[in-house]
Amino acid sequence: MEGQRLTMMGNQAITQGALEAGVRVAAGYPGTPSSEIIQNLAGAADEHGLYVEWSINEKVSLEVAAAASLAGLRSLCAMKQNGVNVASDFLLHLAGSGVRAGMVLVHCDDPGALSSVNEGESRHFARMLELPLLEPSDFQEAKDMTKWAFELSEEIGNLVMLRSVTRLSHASGGVVPGPIPAPGGQARFDHHGSPRDLRHGPVSSAPVGYKHRLQQEKLKRAVELFEDSPFNSYVGPESPELLVITSSICNLYVKEALALLDARDRVGVLKLGTTWPLPPKLLQRHLQRCEQVLVVEEVIPFLEENVKIAAAEMAGEIGAKKFFGKREGTLPAQGELNPDLVLKALAGILDLPYQARPAQYDRLAQELAPQATQDRELAFCPGCPHRASFWSLKEALALDDRDGFICGDIGCYSLAMRPSGYGLLKTLHAMGSGAGMASGFGQLGRFGMDQPVMAVSGDSTFYHAVIPALINAVHQKSPMSLVVLDNSGTAMTGFQPHPGTEANALGQPVPPVDIEAICRSLGAEVTVCDPFDLKATQAAAVGLLADQSTAKVLILRQLCALSPQRKGTKPYEVRVDPEKCLGDQCGCNRLCTRVFGCPGLAWEKESGKARIDEVICAGCGVCASVCPQGAIIISEGA
Amino acid sequence: MITRGPRQLLAEVQQPGLCIGCGSCVELCPYFRSHGGKTVMLHDCDLAEGRCHAWCPKTELDLEGLAQTLWGRPYPAQGMGPHLAVVAAKAGPRLESGSYQGGGTVSALVCAALDEGLVQGAVLTGGQGLQTAPRLAATPEEVIACAGSRFTAAPTLAALNRAQAQGCGSVAVVATPCQAAALAQRRAKPWPQRGAAGPAELVIGLFCNWSLDPQGLASFLAQRVEPREIRSMDIPPPPAGVLKVETGQGSLEIPLDEIRGLIPPACGLCPDMTSEWADLAVGMYEGRPGWNTLVVRNEKARALTEAAVEKGWLVMEKFPAANQEHLLQAAQGKRSRGLSAALAQGLLGGPGDDQPKALRVGSELYKAVENGEVA
Ligand SMILES: Cc1cc2nc3c(=O)[nH]c(=O)nc-3n(C[C@H](O)[C@H](O)[C@H](O)COP(=O)(O)OP(=O)(O)OC[C@H]3O[C@@H](n4cnc5c(N)ncnc54)[C@H](O)[C@@H]3O)c2cc1C
Ligand code: SF4
Ligand code: SF4
């Protein structure tokens, strides 16, 4: 394959770059759009002699990777944008202490929040924590830059941040792979030197004065290298009417927009791959030759602000420029960009008549879409245990009748903010925040709050960040109940193993850490139920709500419908007996299709009866317990 | 007679606190459940008309429509409902001893109805301490197990719905007046679509002046005794004027005046003391412990009492005219208070009034209530 041009997904290209750099240890926590990087490295571990793990959370994964670097092995850590927040405390200290063998943190942002409940920016950490930042703009660069990032890291003795975005990580393009070094490497942590000896002494961000100065010198060295980096390139006329400064995948949008506008002879494009710290000489060369600048990047004006600061610093040499970007509203500061948005911005500045998309197109699309696609809410899968769990929790909260509510958390079950989970989640923030907030709400009884509070958490989330919150609730005697929706895997991101599973990222057997035992050991009362047993689950939940004396845990354990073990199997053959089905009459009023809402159930207008859509139905059989008429018949052994 | 849907039931009954928790709407469908003494809606239902609303005794109870349909005459300003006789009664020798509230007349009549094959089962309200436990009884032992009164409102009719859904044919119900009104609506407003729920074969009504809100009583008592210690409760006949609570630690007497605040607002709108809509009605016999007052309202009831006496289930004696006069006045008092309160709260409707109302009467009676002539 070497030397041949292959089509690779961005995350695969990053993996390839790391392998070509001779990475030995990789760790991360699953999070879209970053997950495939660790997954791919785990797949390559055997062949190339790597250690790869899915760590309990992003902070620990960074620590695991840092240990390898300090022991002389190149290491990589991968996470999604908000994972960097979780890791940031260690990141601050690691940036201060420096690393030894090349170490790269790949952080994948999600502009437009396609798979997130935020579109948080992780680029700021580079500026805030004084680390170099690289941003590949296409697939080849994703590979090449990753490889180079390790060299840069070793050159300056500090961690290098490499930022991808969803449209790079999850799209595919051409990559020419290079050679991968043979397996091997000797790990040894040298710690006998003086604390000021970066290669042989104990490693810490202290003495702070000394280390901080060193860190800033490392950054200066990075800037020197950035001045000549091939990852920064310029295309366009010698003195353009408008200079576009861009980075990341936005470069492709700019290229496309300029081609469509036929304005390549008027506009120059400075594509930056080294986006922090900015190389001032390079910038000066380009800013000198234009009067107007448009900065194209996604979400927050990070690049724009840094360019403006640099331009202000060199104002004496380059004079005043007119800037376009997000600050004055040429481009939006929320959501993804696309060629249309860039096109509109460019057409405006260049005063070119161009309609990004005829209005009629949108109208037609609106008309046609419903014919081509089914109008369906974003919903839990057919046979999803979460639907069953939230059904019972909904009924329990209604029975309790004190306006109780659930604090949500991050996972597939975050969908319970929406109709598919009956809109039950009333708060939704970061990993582990549901339990933490419930712990807080639970204390408000002394101020007259009489609403019972529950929190939900997935199994992976439980390990990641819920444990401290639960300990807090138990210790502070907060009358909350935590419902662990244990579907035995990190389902949302693709079934990565977590501390509760019996195999690690490399497929090797490891001791599973038992959620139930952890909760009991904390002194919390624990009940375990199968969420498909609606009656038992409802009764357990009613019990939790009724006894508001301490923190309690309900574990609802049932495999995810898409789990490797369950996928493709149908435990039950399910059908609707039209004789028994009451349809929309008093006594039922379409409970299964109108309220329960499993996509496996369909409402047939003509006959006024419910029907199982055999293609979609996963055969979990839960709807048979929902039907008040016993009209949904299940038979085993399909 | 007007019927609306479940959303209106919520708005007209539950939300303003007028639900008495009778259980009529419970378990007819997956939407309404009874829990901890309260009727709650689990999921939204958007039907424009439903049995929940049609049969609920606390909204659109059309007294005039019911009387026309079931009695064949207008609902009168005076009286205590149609009746053939008022007698003194108590259980006969065939009924084994039990902790009957009065003379055990109710239990005896239920046993007789079962014995005669008039019904296959009877929906009764058992339960201990603060709990009420509606259930279906089919044997004298099961009837005796439910003896005695629980003074909190109970979801008795949910057990009827459950029994009917399970295919139990003809059922008797021992009902408070509100529950008897719910059952009357099942006869007068039958549901056109198929479905098991419907009227009861026999309704044995109880006299009732008020009941207590179960959750309110629970929290009131929780401040005085450990709830788990409560064994039983009783309101002994006047002039005692107390609620007697038997606990593991002995008994506690709470003056009735202290618990009047726990009477649900729905009772204040209730115009019926003697279960006018039932086949028979049974109450205490003031001044004659061990006996009951029994109102025999129709031929079916007369036949049952005669058979019950003949088979040794029941003993009957004459009821003095003075007592009967007293009873009539008490019943009249409640009717007058209920209708006036409904009027005062804007919840009394006449014919053709299109606002939602709790009670409806004919135009003459409406005018009489307005003029304060119903007393
Ligand atoms: C809430 C309430 C208020 C009452 N108020 C009065 C009153 O003001 N004046 C008066 O004369 N009589 C009143 N009674 C009736 C009285 O308490 C006796 O039930 C009646 O006299 C019959 O006595 P008994 O010995 O025949 O009953 P038993 O043979 O002991 O049978 C009692 C029956 O009552 C039923 N029952 C018990 N609790 C309830 C309940 N909460 N709801 C529905 N059914 C129930 C049981 O199913 C049982 O079958 C009231 C009863 C109740 C339940
Ligand atoms: S059995 Fe019912 S609930 Fe389960 S997947 Fe099929 S339709 Fe959905
Ligand atoms: S009074 Fe009875 S029927 Fe009406 S809402 Fe309450 S429980 Fe349901």
PDB file of C-alpha atoms in Angstrom, chain A residues 108-299:
ATOM      1  CA  CYS A 108     -11.798  16.718  17.395  1.00  0.00           C
ATOM      2  CA  ASP A 109     -14.250  19.587  17.491  1.00  0.00           C
ATOM      3  CA  ASP A 110     -17.863  19.347  16.447  1.00  0.00           C
ATOM      4  CA  PRO A 111     -18.941  22.655  14.883  1.00  0.00           C
ATOM      5  CA  GLY A 112     -22.693  22.630  14.504  1.00  0.00           C
ATOM      6  CA  ALA A 113     -22.957  20.118  17.367  1.00  0.00           C
ATOM      7  CA  LEU A 114     -23.778  17.273  14.995  1.00  0.00           C
ATOM      8  CA  SER A 115     -23.069  14.728  17.723  1.00  0.00           C
ATOM      9  CA  SER A 116     -22.771  16.868  20.813  1.00  0.00           C
ATOM     10  CA  VAL A 117     -24.800  19.065  23.099  1.00  0.00           C
ATOM     11  CA  ASN A 118     -22.257  21.851  22.631  1.00  0.00           C
ATOM     12  CA  GLU A 119     -20.055  23.262  19.926  1.00  0.00           C
ATOM     13  CA  GLY A 120     -17.303  24.041  22.365  1.00  0.00           C
ATOM     14  CA  GLU A 121     -13.968  25.273  21.093  1.00  0.00           C
ATOM     15  CA  SER A 122     -10.868  23.405  22.114  1.00  0.00           C
ATOM     16  CA  ARG A 123      -8.440  25.587  20.152  1.00  0.00           C
ATOM     17  CA  HIS A 124      -8.444  28.095  22.988  1.00  0.00           C
ATOM     18  CA  PHE A 125      -6.630  25.663  25.212  1.00  0.00           C
ATOM     19  CA  ALA A 126      -3.573  26.019  23.007  1.00  0.00           C
ATOM     20  CA  ARG A 127      -3.452  29.769  23.591  1.00  0.00           C
ATOM     21  CA  MET A 128      -4.522  29.546  27.212  1.00  0.00           C
ATOM     22  CA  LEU A 129      -2.056  26.798  28.122  1.00  0.00           C
ATOM     23  CA  GLU A 130       0.711  27.958  25.754  1.00  0.00           C
ATOM     24  CA  LEU A 131       0.982  24.895  23.547  1.00  0.00           C
ATOM     25  CA  PRO A 132       1.482  24.723  19.774  1.00  0.00           C
ATOM     26  CA  LEU A 133      -1.629  24.041  17.704  1.00  0.00           C
ATOM     27  CA  LEU A 134      -1.860  22.377  14.294  1.00  0.00           C
ATOM     28  CA  GLU A 135      -4.970  22.189  12.115  1.00  0.00           C
ATOM     29  CA  PRO A 136      -4.963  19.903   9.073  1.00  0.00           C
ATOM     30  CA  SER A 137      -7.117  21.084   6.178  1.00  0.00           C
ATOM     31  CA  ASP A 138      -7.434  17.877   4.194  1.00  0.00           C
ATOM     32  CA  PHE A 139      -6.863  14.151   4.474  1.00  0.00           C
ATOM     33  CA  GLN A 140      -3.285  14.009   3.285  1.00  0.00           C
ATOM     34  CA  GLU A 141      -2.425  16.807   5.659  1.00  0.00           C
ATOM     35  CA  ALA A 142      -4.183  15.020   8.481  1.00  0.00           C
ATOM     36  CA  LYS A 143      -1.703  12.193   8.028  1.00  0.00           C
ATOM     37  CA  ASP A 144       1.375  14.267   7.335  1.00  0.00           C
ATOM     38  CA  MET A 145       0.696  16.766  10.088  1.00  0.00           C
ATOM     39  CA  THR A 146       0.113  14.073  12.658  1.00  0.00           C
ATOM     40  CA  LYS A 147       3.440  12.521  11.795  1.00  0.00           C
ATOM     41  CA  TRP A 148       5.195  15.875  11.947  1.00  0.00           C
ATOM     42  CA  ALA A 149       3.484  16.769  15.220  1.00  0.00           C
ATOM     43  CA  PHE A 150       5.530  14.072  16.962  1.00  0.00           C
ATOM     44  CA  GLU A 151       8.751  15.536  15.578  1.00  0.00           C
ATOM     45  CA  LEU A 152       7.720  19.024  16.617  1.00  0.00           C
ATOM     46  CA  SER A 153       6.864  17.754  20.074  1.00  0.00           C
ATOM     47  CA  GLU A 154      10.320  16.271  20.472  1.00  0.00           C
ATOM     48  CA  GLU A 155      11.987  19.327  19.015  1.00  0.00           C
ATOM     49  CA  ILE A 156      10.428  21.642  21.584  1.00  0.00           C
ATOM     50  CA  GLY A 157      10.019  19.130  24.417  1.00  0.00           C
ATOM     51  CA  ASN A 158       6.349  19.786  24.827  1.00  0.00           C
ATOM     52  CA  LEU A 159       2.988  18.382  23.897  1.00  0.00           C
ATOM     53  CA  VAL A 160       1.533  19.368  20.525  1.00  0.00           C
ATOM     54  CA  MET A 161      -2.191  19.848  20.000  1.00  0.00           C
ATOM     55  CA  LEU A 162      -3.716  18.743  16.709  1.00  0.00           C
ATOM     56  CA  ARG A 163      -7.275  19.779  16.040  1.00  0.00           C
ATOM     57  CA  SER A 164      -9.669  18.081  13.674  1.00  0.00           C
ATOM     58  CA  VAL A 165     -13.362  18.733  13.045  1.00  0.00           C
ATOM     59  CA  THR A 166     -16.290  16.442  12.259  1.00  0.00           C
ATOM     60  CA  ARG A 167     -16.147  17.125   8.520  1.00  0.00           C
ATOM     61  CA  LEU A 168     -12.485  16.145   8.421  1.00  0.00           C
ATOM     62  CA  SER A 169     -12.575  13.264  10.903  1.00  0.00           C
ATOM     63  CA  HIS A 170     -15.632  11.673   9.344  1.00  0.00           C
ATOM     64  CA  ALA A 171     -15.229  12.493   5.663  1.00  0.00           C
ATOM     65  CA  SER A 172     -12.891  10.612   3.346  1.00  0.00           C
ATOM     66  CA  GLY A 173     -10.301  11.670   0.825  1.00  0.00           C
ATOM     67  CA  GLY A 174      -7.061  10.667  -0.864  1.00  0.00           C
ATOM     68  CA  VAL A 175      -4.001   9.902   1.238  1.00  0.00           C
ATOM     69  CA  VAL A 176      -0.636   8.510   0.188  1.00  0.00           C
ATOM     70  CA  PRO A 177       0.599   6.418   3.093  1.00  0.00           C
ATOM     71  CA  GLY A 178       4.292   6.171   3.962  1.00  0.00           C
ATOM     72  CA  PRO A 179       6.384   3.520   5.683  1.00  0.00           C
ATOM     73  CA  ILE A 180       5.635   2.451   9.230  1.00  0.00           C
ATOM     74  CA  PRO A 181       8.679   1.761  11.407  1.00  0.00           C
ATOM     75  CA  ALA A 182       9.186  -1.723  12.815  1.00  0.00           C
ATOM     76  CA  PRO A 183       7.772  -2.468  16.274  1.00  0.00           C
ATOM     77  CA  GLY A 184      10.054  -2.059  19.277  1.00  0.00           C
ATOM     78  CA  GLY A 185      11.135   0.540  21.787  1.00  0.00           C
ATOM     79  CA  GLN A 186      12.458   0.517  25.305  1.00  0.00           C
ATOM     80  CA  ALA A 187      10.558   2.250  28.076  1.00  0.00           C
ATOM     81  CA  ARG A 188      12.452   3.761  30.976  1.00  0.00           C
ATOM     82  CA  PHE A 189      11.651   6.723  33.164  1.00  0.00           C
ATOM     83  CA  ASP A 190      14.745   8.626  34.126  1.00  0.00           C
ATOM     84  CA  HIS A 191      14.205  10.590  37.362  1.00  0.00           C
ATOM     85  CA  HIS A 192      17.563  10.876  39.116  1.00  0.00           C
ATOM     86  CA  GLY A 193      18.640  14.245  37.774  1.00  0.00           C
ATOM     87  CA  SER A 194      17.882  17.683  39.169  1.00  0.00           C
ATOM     88  CA  PRO A 195      14.327  19.051  38.995  1.00  0.00           C
ATOM     89  CA  ARG A 196      15.617  21.551  36.435  1.00  0.00           C
ATOM     90  CA  ASP A 197      16.950  18.811  34.204  1.00  0.00           C
ATOM     91  CA  LEU A 198      14.179  18.235  31.682  1.00  0.00           C
ATOM     92  CA  ARG A 199      15.471  14.938  30.358  1.00  0.00           C
ATOM     93  CA  HIS A 200      16.671  13.268  33.531  1.00  0.00           C
ATOM     94  CA  GLY A 201      15.014  14.884  36.533  1.00  0.00           C
ATOM     95  CA  PRO A 202      11.688  14.439  38.257  1.00  0.00           C
ATOM     96  CA  VAL A 203       8.900  15.884  36.129  1.00  0.00           C
ATOM     97  CA  SER A 204       6.650  18.660  37.342  1.00  0.00           C
ATOM     98  CA  SER A 205       5.403  22.087  36.383  1.00  0.00           C
ATOM     99  CA  ALA A 206       7.349  23.416  39.387  1.00  0.00           C
ATOM    100  CA  PRO A 207       9.538  25.288  40.005  1.00  0.00           C
ATOM    101  CA  VAL A 208       6.953  27.393  38.251  1.00  0.00           C
ATOM    102  CA  GLY A 209       8.996  30.495  37.428  1.00  0.00           C
ATOM    103  CA  TYR A 210      11.699  28.451  35.779  1.00  0.00           C
ATOM    104  CA  LYS A 211       9.418  26.019  33.959  1.00  0.00           C
ATOM    105  CA  HIS A 212       7.033  28.662  32.734  1.00  0.00           C
ATOM    106  CA  ARG A 213       9.870  30.635  31.186  1.00  0.00           C
ATOM    107  CA  LEU A 214      11.143  27.473  29.538  1.00  0.00           C
ATOM    108  CA  GLN A 215       7.681  26.678  28.236  1.00  0.00           C
ATOM    109  CA  GLN A 216       7.449  30.074  26.584  1.00  0.00           C
ATOM    110  CA  GLU A 217      10.851  29.589  25.001  1.00  0.00           C
ATOM    111  CA  LYS A 218       9.649  26.259  23.580  1.00  0.00           C
ATOM    112  CA  LEU A 219       6.722  28.076  22.071  1.00  0.00           C
ATOM    113  CA  LYS A 220       9.041  30.609  20.470  1.00  0.00           C
ATOM    114  CA  ARG A 221      10.971  27.762  18.921  1.00  0.00           C
ATOM    115  CA  ALA A 222       7.708  26.391  17.533  1.00  0.00           C
ATOM    116  CA  VAL A 223       6.956  29.772  15.951  1.00  0.00           C
ATOM    117  CA  GLU A 224      10.345  29.734  14.250  1.00  0.00           C
ATOM    118  CA  LEU A 225       9.536  26.376  12.738  1.00  0.00           C
ATOM    119  CA  PHE A 226       6.044  27.553  11.770  1.00  0.00           C
ATOM    120  CA  GLU A 227       7.466  30.453   9.733  1.00  0.00           C
ATOM    121  CA  ASP A 228       8.685  27.953   7.123  1.00  0.00           C
ATOM    122  CA  SER A 229       6.176  25.202   7.596  1.00  0.00           C
ATOM    123  CA  PRO A 230       4.869  23.618   4.399  1.00  0.00           C
ATOM    124  CA  PHE A 231       1.499  23.340   6.146  1.00  0.00           C
ATOM    125  CA  ASN A 232       1.024  27.075   5.620  1.00  0.00           C
ATOM    126  CA  SER A 233       0.454  27.904   1.995  1.00  0.00           C
ATOM    127  CA  TYR A 234      -0.675  30.762  -0.190  1.00  0.00           C
ATOM    128  CA  VAL A 235      -2.583  30.568  -3.442  1.00  0.00           C
ATOM    129  CA  GLY A 236      -3.588  33.642  -5.399  1.00  0.00           C
ATOM    130  CA  PRO A 237      -2.429  36.817  -7.107  1.00  0.00           C
ATOM    131  CA  GLU A 238       0.628  38.704  -5.955  1.00  0.00           C
ATOM    132  CA  SER A 239      -1.451  41.607  -4.563  1.00  0.00           C
ATOM    133  CA  PRO A 240      -4.975  40.359  -4.017  1.00  0.00           C
ATOM    134  CA  GLU A 241      -7.958  42.592  -3.655  1.00  0.00           C
ATOM    135  CA  LEU A 242      -8.944  40.472  -0.704  1.00  0.00           C
ATOM    136  CA  LEU A 243      -6.858  38.125   1.393  1.00  0.00           C
ATOM    137  CA  VAL A 244      -8.711  35.179   2.858  1.00  0.00           C
ATOM    138  CA  ILE A 245      -7.021  33.683   5.874  1.00  0.00           C
ATOM    139  CA  THR A 246      -8.376  30.293   6.751  1.00  0.00           C
ATOM    140  CA  SER A 247      -7.565  26.979   8.341  1.00  0.00           C
ATOM    141  CA  SER A 248      -8.894  23.469   8.746  1.00  0.00           C
ATOM    142  CA  ILE A 249     -11.644  22.127   6.515  1.00  0.00           C
ATOM    143  CA  CYS A 250     -12.799  25.691   5.802  1.00  0.00           C
ATOM    144  CA  ASN A 251     -10.006  25.848   3.228  1.00  0.00           C
ATOM    145  CA  LEU A 252     -12.033  23.509   1.050  1.00  0.00           C
ATOM    146  CA  TYR A 253     -15.124  25.679   1.391  1.00  0.00           C
ATOM    147  CA  VAL A 254     -13.111  28.741   0.384  1.00  0.00           C
ATOM    148  CA  LYS A 255     -11.646  26.959  -2.641  1.00  0.00           C
ATOM    149  CA  GLU A 256     -15.056  25.853  -3.778  1.00  0.00           C
ATOM    150  CA  ALA A 257     -16.634  29.244  -3.263  1.00  0.00           C
ATOM    151  CA  LEU A 258     -13.893  31.042  -5.177  1.00  0.00           C
ATOM    152  CA  ALA A 259     -14.156  28.607  -8.047  1.00  0.00           C
ATOM    153  CA  LEU A 260     -17.913  29.072  -8.217  1.00  0.00           C
ATOM    154  CA  LEU A 261     -17.536  32.836  -8.112  1.00  0.00           C
ATOM    155  CA  ASP A 262     -14.732  32.710 -10.616  1.00  0.00           C
ATOM    156  CA  ALA A 263     -12.835  35.115  -8.379  1.00  0.00           C
ATOM    157  CA  ARG A 264      -9.527  33.328  -7.990  1.00  0.00           C
ATOM    158  CA  ASP A 265      -7.725  36.146  -9.730  1.00  0.00           C
ATOM    159  CA  ARG A 266      -9.010  38.753  -7.292  1.00  0.00           C
ATOM    160  CA  VAL A 267      -8.695  36.835  -4.030  1.00  0.00           C
ATOM    161  CA  GLY A 268      -5.666  35.252  -2.372  1.00  0.00           C
ATOM    162  CA  VAL A 269      -5.967  32.468   0.123  1.00  0.00           C
ATOM    163  CA  LEU A 270      -3.554  32.048   2.987  1.00  0.00           C
ATOM    164  CA  LYS A 271      -4.252  28.638   4.438  1.00  0.00           C
ATOM    165  CA  LEU A 272      -2.693  28.203   7.851  1.00  0.00           C
ATOM    166  CA  GLY A 273      -1.942  24.792   9.321  1.00  0.00           C
ATOM    167  CA  THR A 274      -0.025  26.130  12.319  1.00  0.00           C
ATOM    168  CA  THR A 275      -2.670  28.240  13.949  1.00  0.00           C
ATOM    169  CA  TRP A 276      -1.104  28.922  17.313  1.00  0.00           C
ATOM    170  CA  PRO A 277       1.142  30.707  17.860  1.00  0.00           C
ATOM    171  CA  LEU A 278       0.825  32.459  14.495  1.00  0.00           C
ATOM    172  CA  PRO A 279       4.089  32.945  12.590  1.00  0.00           C
ATOM    173  CA  PRO A 280       4.351  36.778  12.422  1.00  0.00           C
ATOM    174  CA  LYS A 281       6.787  37.073   9.534  1.00  0.00           C
ATOM    175  CA  LEU A 282       4.648  34.936   7.300  1.00  0.00           C
ATOM    176  CA  LEU A 283       1.603  36.948   8.221  1.00  0.00           C
ATOM    177  CA  GLN A 284       3.359  40.211   7.634  1.00  0.00           C
ATOM    178  CA  ARG A 285       4.439  39.150   4.156  1.00  0.00           C
ATOM    179  CA  HIS A 286       0.858  38.500   3.174  1.00  0.00           C
ATOM    180  CA  LEU A 287      -0.875  41.288   5.024  1.00  0.00           C
ATOM    181  CA  GLN A 288       1.454  43.806   3.421  1.00  0.00           C
ATOM    182  CA  ARG A 289       0.145  42.952   0.002  1.00  0.00           C
ATOM    183  CA  CYS A 290      -3.557  43.499   0.583  1.00  0.00           C
ATOM    184  CA  GLU A 291      -5.996  46.015   1.995  1.00  0.00           C
ATOM    185  CA  GLN A 292      -8.860  43.775   2.944  1.00  0.00           C
ATOM    186  CA  VAL A 293      -8.819  40.556   4.945  1.00  0.00           C
ATOM    187  CA  LEU A 294     -11.528  37.962   5.460  1.00  0.00           C
ATOM    188  CA  VAL A 295     -10.929  35.305   8.088  1.00  0.00           C
ATOM    189  CA  VAL A 296     -12.853  32.102   7.460  1.00  0.00           C
ATOM    190  CA  GLU A 297     -13.114  29.627  10.341  1.00  0.00           C
ATOM    191  CA  GLU A 298     -15.857  27.827  12.221  1.00  0.00           C
ATOM    192  CA  VAL A 299     -17.598  28.859  15.424  1.00  0.00           C
TER     193      VAL A 299
END
